[in-house]
Amino acid sequence: MKRPILLHPDPRLKKVCASVDDLDDDLRKLADDMLETMYDAPGIGLAAPQVGVLTRLIVLDCVKEEGEEPRPLVMFNPEILAKSDEQSTYDEGCLSIPEQYAEVKRPAEVDVAWLDRDGNPQSETFSGLWATCVQHEIDHLNGKLFIDYLTPIKRQIITRRMQKLKREKARA
Ligand code: NI
């Protein structure tokens, strides 16, 4: 089941989310719904607070090549264990901030640990777009958006555009 995606600005997108200690069927259903919502958008990552649930859960799939096997990842309690000194810059966007993009510099590689859909511990080193995406999504769990890396002026311009978009949507 698809879920509505919250749009910035929204106080729920600024909260620190709670850890999962009991991975039950409701949470698995939430993860499945989030993947469906992400693919439908379409996007490459989605965090639970973006669908209004303040729980440490993200989903992602950065496979972009046509014909390549999809790789949906479900991560409960994702944690960055190590970051590379090397940085990389991507033009980032966010499903909660549609049609707004800006360059963000982040560590080029990260080691991440998490619990998968079945509650099994996993870890992996991510690079390229996957590294950027997983960091962007984990930021969401700490109430941080990609625009928080921009200058206050750029952030304000994007926030004003979003306020206008939300007013228009509310009227429609
Ligand atoms: Ni986002």
PDB file of C-alpha atoms and ligand atoms in Angstrom:
ATOM      1  CA  MET A   1       0.000   0.000   0.000  1.00  0.00           C
ATOM      2  CA  LYS A   2       1.332   3.370  -1.028  1.00  0.00           C
ATOM      3  CA  ARG A   3       1.600   6.004   1.686  1.00  0.00           C
ATOM      4  CA  PRO A   4       1.449   9.784   1.326  1.00  0.00           C
ATOM      5  CA  ILE A   5       4.868  11.485   1.526  1.00  0.00           C
ATOM      6  CA  LEU A   6       5.189  14.472   3.866  1.00  0.00           C
ATOM      7  CA  LEU A   7       6.454  17.659   2.295  1.00  0.00           C
ATOM      8  CA  HIS A   8       8.955  20.057   3.845  1.00  0.00           C
ATOM      9  CA  PRO A   9       8.409  22.122   5.922  1.00  0.00           C
ATOM     10  CA  ASP A  10       6.818  19.727   8.413  1.00  0.00           C
ATOM     11  CA  PRO A  11       7.762  19.400  12.091  1.00  0.00           C
ATOM     12  CA  ARG A  12       7.817  15.582  11.763  1.00  0.00           C
ATOM     13  CA  LEU A  13      10.742  15.871   9.338  1.00  0.00           C
ATOM     14  CA  LYS A  14      12.800  17.605  12.043  1.00  0.00           C
ATOM     15  CA  LYS A  15      12.509  14.952  14.751  1.00  0.00           C
ATOM     16  CA  VAL A  16      15.048  12.407  15.963  1.00  0.00           C
ATOM     17  CA  CYS A  17      13.434   8.996  15.371  1.00  0.00           C
ATOM     18  CA  ALA A  18      13.225   6.169  17.897  1.00  0.00           C
ATOM     19  CA  SER A  19      15.176   2.899  17.563  1.00  0.00           C
ATOM     20  CA  VAL A  20      13.382  -0.324  16.718  1.00  0.00           C
ATOM     21  CA  ASP A  21      13.692  -2.922  19.450  1.00  0.00           C
ATOM     22  CA  ASP A  22      10.819  -5.204  18.524  1.00  0.00           C
ATOM     23  CA  LEU A  23      10.736  -5.892  14.788  1.00  0.00           C
ATOM     24  CA  ASP A  24       7.158  -7.014  14.263  1.00  0.00           C
ATOM     25  CA  ASP A  25       4.885  -7.577  11.255  1.00  0.00           C
ATOM     26  CA  ASP A  26       3.559  -4.008  11.404  1.00  0.00           C
ATOM     27  CA  LEU A  27       7.083  -2.702  10.900  1.00  0.00           C
ATOM     28  CA  ARG A  28       7.716  -5.174   8.073  1.00  0.00           C
ATOM     29  CA  LYS A  29       4.487  -4.009   6.438  1.00  0.00           C
ATOM     30  CA  LEU A  30       5.647  -0.412   6.849  1.00  0.00           C
ATOM     31  CA  ALA A  31       8.952  -1.273   5.141  1.00  0.00           C
ATOM     32  CA  ASP A  32       7.108  -2.938   2.235  1.00  0.00           C
ATOM     33  CA  ASP A  33       4.785   0.064   1.923  1.00  0.00           C
ATOM     34  CA  MET A  34       7.761   2.402   1.924  1.00  0.00           C
ATOM     35  CA  LEU A  35       9.458   0.469  -0.892  1.00  0.00           C
ATOM     36  CA  GLU A  36       6.244   0.574  -2.928  1.00  0.00           C
ATOM     37  CA  THR A  37       5.916   4.311  -2.251  1.00  0.00           C
ATOM     38  CA  MET A  38       9.580   4.927  -3.166  1.00  0.00           C
ATOM     39  CA  TYR A  39       9.457   2.984  -6.455  1.00  0.00           C
ATOM     40  CA  ASP A  40       6.189   4.656  -7.386  1.00  0.00           C
ATOM     41  CA  ALA A  41       7.459   8.205  -6.728  1.00  0.00           C
ATOM     42  CA  PRO A  42       9.987   7.318  -8.268  1.00  0.00           C
ATOM     43  CA  GLY A  43      12.896   7.715  -5.880  1.00  0.00           C
ATOM     44  CA  ILE A  44      16.029   5.868  -4.754  1.00  0.00           C
ATOM     45  CA  GLY A  45      15.527   6.186  -0.994  1.00  0.00           C
ATOM     46  CA  LEU A  46      12.857   6.868   1.617  1.00  0.00           C
ATOM     47  CA  ALA A  47      12.956   7.247   5.396  1.00  0.00           C
ATOM     48  CA  ALA A  48      10.070   6.420   7.767  1.00  0.00           C
ATOM     49  CA  PRO A  49       9.603  10.027   9.004  1.00  0.00           C
ATOM     50  CA  GLN A  50       8.805  10.976   5.390  1.00  0.00           C
ATOM     51  CA  VAL A  51       5.632   8.905   5.714  1.00  0.00           C
ATOM     52  CA  GLY A  52       5.010  10.304   9.197  1.00  0.00           C
ATOM     53  CA  VAL A  53       6.425   7.414  11.249  1.00  0.00           C
ATOM     54  CA  LEU A  54       9.164   8.478  13.671  1.00  0.00           C
ATOM     55  CA  THR A  55      11.028   5.169  13.666  1.00  0.00           C
ATOM     56  CA  ARG A  56      14.568   4.318  12.591  1.00  0.00           C
ATOM     57  CA  LEU A  57      13.770   2.664   9.267  1.00  0.00           C
ATOM     58  CA  ILE A  58      14.990   3.490   5.774  1.00  0.00           C
ATOM     59  CA  VAL A  59      14.602   1.798   2.401  1.00  0.00           C
ATOM     60  CA  LEU A  60      16.730   2.302  -0.678  1.00  0.00           C
ATOM     61  CA  ASP A  61      17.538   0.994  -4.118  1.00  0.00           C
ATOM     62  CA  CYS A  62      20.114   2.916  -6.116  1.00  0.00           C
ATOM     63  CA  VAL A  63      20.179   0.554  -9.103  1.00  0.00           C
ATOM     64  CA  LYS A  64      19.433   2.847 -11.998  1.00  0.00           C
ATOM     65  CA  GLU A  65      20.552   0.969 -15.108  1.00  0.00           C
ATOM     66  CA  GLU A  66      17.674  -0.215 -17.267  1.00  0.00           C
ATOM     67  CA  GLY A  67      17.517  -4.011 -17.238  1.00  0.00           C
ATOM     68  CA  GLU A  68      19.679  -4.348 -14.139  1.00  0.00           C
ATOM     69  CA  GLU A  69      18.300  -6.410 -11.274  1.00  0.00           C
ATOM     70  CA  PRO A  70      16.656  -4.173  -8.612  1.00  0.00           C
ATOM     71  CA  ARG A  71      18.201  -4.263  -5.150  1.00  0.00           C
ATOM     72  CA  PRO A  72      15.668  -3.176  -2.547  1.00  0.00           C
ATOM     73  CA  LEU A  73      17.342  -2.707   0.839  1.00  0.00           C
ATOM     74  CA  VAL A  74      15.394  -2.422   4.092  1.00  0.00           C
ATOM     75  CA  MET A  75      17.411  -1.091   7.021  1.00  0.00           C
ATOM     76  CA  PHE A  76      16.195  -0.942  10.601  1.00  0.00           C
ATOM     77  CA  ASN A  77      18.422   1.008  13.013  1.00  0.00           C
ATOM     78  CA  PRO A  78      21.030   1.829  10.352  1.00  0.00           C
ATOM     79  CA  GLU A  79      24.280   3.094  11.781  1.00  0.00           C
ATOM     80  CA  ILE A  80      27.349   4.559  10.108  1.00  0.00           C
ATOM     81  CA  LEU A  81      30.397   2.809  11.561  1.00  0.00           C
ATOM     82  CA  ALA A  82      33.093   4.538   9.504  1.00  0.00           C
ATOM     83  CA  LYS A  83      33.423   7.251   6.867  1.00  0.00           C
ATOM     84  CA  SER A  84      36.146   7.814   4.289  1.00  0.00           C
ATOM     85  CA  ASP A  85      38.221  10.997   4.353  1.00  0.00           C
ATOM     86  CA  GLU A  86      37.632  11.248   0.650  1.00  0.00           C
ATOM     87  CA  GLN A  87      34.510  13.256  -0.174  1.00  0.00           C
ATOM     88  CA  SER A  88      32.218  13.217  -3.161  1.00  0.00           C
ATOM     89  CA  THR A  89      29.641  15.698  -4.369  1.00  0.00           C
ATOM     90  CA  TYR A  90      26.208  14.813  -5.719  1.00  0.00           C
ATOM     91  CA  ASP A  91      23.310  16.893  -6.923  1.00  0.00           C
ATOM     92  CA  GLU A  92      20.836  15.742  -4.268  1.00  0.00           C
ATOM     93  CA  GLY A  93      17.078  15.833  -4.195  1.00  0.00           C
ATOM     94  CA  CYS A  94      14.462  14.521  -1.776  1.00  0.00           C
ATOM     95  CA  LEU A  95      10.926  13.182  -2.182  1.00  0.00           C
ATOM     96  CA  SER A  96       9.873  15.573   0.630  1.00  0.00           C
ATOM     97  CA  ILE A  97      11.349  18.518  -1.303  1.00  0.00           C
ATOM     98  CA  PRO A  98      10.198  17.758  -4.860  1.00  0.00           C
ATOM     99  CA  GLU A  99      11.923  19.312  -7.851  1.00  0.00           C
ATOM    100  CA  GLN A 100      14.598  21.069  -5.780  1.00  0.00           C
ATOM    101  CA  TYR A 101      18.197  19.957  -6.201  1.00  0.00           C
ATOM    102  CA  ALA A 102      21.494  21.113  -4.772  1.00  0.00           C
ATOM    103  CA  GLU A 103      25.063  19.880  -4.575  1.00  0.00           C
ATOM    104  CA  VAL A 104      25.990  18.297  -1.253  1.00  0.00           C
ATOM    105  CA  LYS A 105      29.452  17.061  -0.308  1.00  0.00           C
ATOM    106  CA  ARG A 106      29.647  13.923   1.833  1.00  0.00           C
ATOM    107  CA  PRO A 107      32.140  11.133   2.590  1.00  0.00           C
ATOM    108  CA  ALA A 108      32.605   9.075  -0.590  1.00  0.00           C
ATOM    109  CA  GLU A 109      32.503   5.746   1.264  1.00  0.00           C
ATOM    110  CA  VAL A 110      30.723   4.628   4.429  1.00  0.00           C
ATOM    111  CA  ASP A 111      30.547   1.405   6.418  1.00  0.00           C
ATOM    112  CA  VAL A 112      26.966   0.853   7.549  1.00  0.00           C
ATOM    113  CA  ALA A 113      25.461  -1.702   9.932  1.00  0.00           C
ATOM    114  CA  TRP A 114      21.737  -2.400  10.199  1.00  0.00           C
ATOM    115  CA  LEU A 115      19.051  -4.999  10.863  1.00  0.00           C
ATOM    116  CA  ASP A 116      17.421  -6.385   7.730  1.00  0.00           C
ATOM    117  CA  ARG A 117      13.712  -7.125   7.166  1.00  0.00           C
ATOM    118  CA  ASP A 118      14.070 -10.368   9.145  1.00  0.00           C
ATOM    119  CA  GLY A 119      15.960  -8.730  11.998  1.00  0.00           C
ATOM    120  CA  ASN A 120      19.336 -10.175  10.989  1.00  0.00           C
ATOM    121  CA  PRO A 121      22.376  -7.932  11.465  1.00  0.00           C
ATOM    122  CA  GLN A 122      24.013  -6.856   8.199  1.00  0.00           C
ATOM    123  CA  SER A 123      26.899  -4.603   7.295  1.00  0.00           C
ATOM    124  CA  GLU A 124      28.351  -3.336   4.071  1.00  0.00           C
ATOM    125  CA  THR A 125      30.657  -0.686   2.648  1.00  0.00           C
ATOM    126  CA  PHE A 126      28.837   1.636   0.271  1.00  0.00           C
ATOM    127  CA  SER A 127      30.357   3.928  -2.325  1.00  0.00           C
ATOM    128  CA  GLY A 128      29.147   6.125  -5.178  1.00  0.00           C
ATOM    129  CA  LEU A 129      25.465   6.969  -5.285  1.00  0.00           C
ATOM    130  CA  TRP A 130      24.707   4.281  -2.653  1.00  0.00           C
ATOM    131  CA  ALA A 131      26.977   6.044  -0.140  1.00  0.00           C
ATOM    132  CA  THR A 132      25.305   9.387  -0.731  1.00  0.00           C
ATOM    133  CA  CYS A 133      21.824   7.909  -0.578  1.00  0.00           C
ATOM    134  CA  VAL A 134      22.333   5.921   2.621  1.00  0.00           C
ATOM    135  CA  GLN A 135      23.797   8.990   4.375  1.00  0.00           C
ATOM    136  CA  HIS A 136      20.936  11.173   3.131  1.00  0.00           C
ATOM    137  CA  GLU A 137      18.360   8.674   4.436  1.00  0.00           C
ATOM    138  CA  ILE A 138      20.074   8.181   7.812  1.00  0.00           C
ATOM    139  CA  ASP A 139      20.125  11.983   8.175  1.00  0.00           C
ATOM    140  CA  HIS A 140      16.315  11.893   7.905  1.00  0.00           C
ATOM    141  CA  LEU A 141      16.224   9.713  11.046  1.00  0.00           C
ATOM    142  CA  ASN A 142      18.032  12.504  12.891  1.00  0.00           C
ATOM    143  CA  GLY A 143      15.730  15.245  11.631  1.00  0.00           C
ATOM    144  CA  LYS A 144      18.240  16.464   9.090  1.00  0.00           C
ATOM    145  CA  LEU A 145      17.476  17.332   5.466  1.00  0.00           C
ATOM    146  CA  PHE A 146      19.929  17.821   2.573  1.00  0.00           C
ATOM    147  CA  ILE A 147      19.068  21.522   2.514  1.00  0.00           C
ATOM    148  CA  ASP A 148      20.562  21.785   6.026  1.00  0.00           C
ATOM    149  CA  TYR A 149      23.984  21.477   4.316  1.00  0.00           C
ATOM    150  CA  LEU A 150      23.320  24.572   2.191  1.00  0.00           C
ATOM    151  CA  THR A 151      23.846  28.224   3.044  1.00  0.00           C
ATOM    152  CA  PRO A 152      20.942  29.778   5.007  1.00  0.00           C
ATOM    153  CA  ILE A 153      19.987  31.844   1.952  1.00  0.00           C
ATOM    154  CA  LYS A 154      19.772  28.853  -0.377  1.00  0.00           C
ATOM    155  CA  ARG A 155      17.864  26.920   2.272  1.00  0.00           C
ATOM    156  CA  GLN A 156      15.400  29.765   2.690  1.00  0.00           C
ATOM    157  CA  ILE A 157      14.816  30.052  -1.060  1.00  0.00           C
ATOM    158  CA  ILE A 158      13.961  26.347  -1.279  1.00  0.00           C
ATOM    159  CA  THR A 159      11.792  26.473   1.868  1.00  0.00           C
ATOM    160  CA  ARG A 160       9.816  29.429   0.471  1.00  0.00           C
ATOM    161  CA  ARG A 161       9.248  27.564  -2.791  1.00  0.00           C
ATOM    162  CA  MET A 162       8.022  24.574  -0.811  1.00  0.00           C
ATOM    163  CA  GLN A 163       5.675  26.700   1.314  1.00  0.00           C
ATOM    164  CA  LYS A 164       4.196  28.082  -1.889  1.00  0.00           C
ATOM    165  CA  LEU A 165       3.850  24.574  -3.368  1.00  0.00           C
ATOM    166  CA  LYS A 166       2.085  23.359  -0.216  1.00  0.00           C
ATOM    167  CA  ARG A 167      -0.328  26.320  -0.280  1.00  0.00           C
ATOM    168  CA  GLU A 168      -1.125  25.551  -3.907  1.00  0.00           C
ATOM    169  CA  LYS A 169      -1.644  21.865  -3.139  1.00  0.00           C
ATOM    170  CA  ALA A 170      -3.926  22.735  -0.193  1.00  0.00           C
ATOM    171  CA  ARG A 171      -6.086  24.860  -2.476  1.00  0.00           C
ATOM    172  CA  ALA A 172      -6.262  22.272  -5.262  1.00  0.00           C
TER     173      ALA A 172
HETATM  174 NI    NI B   1      15.200  12.757   1.470  1.00  0.00          NI
END
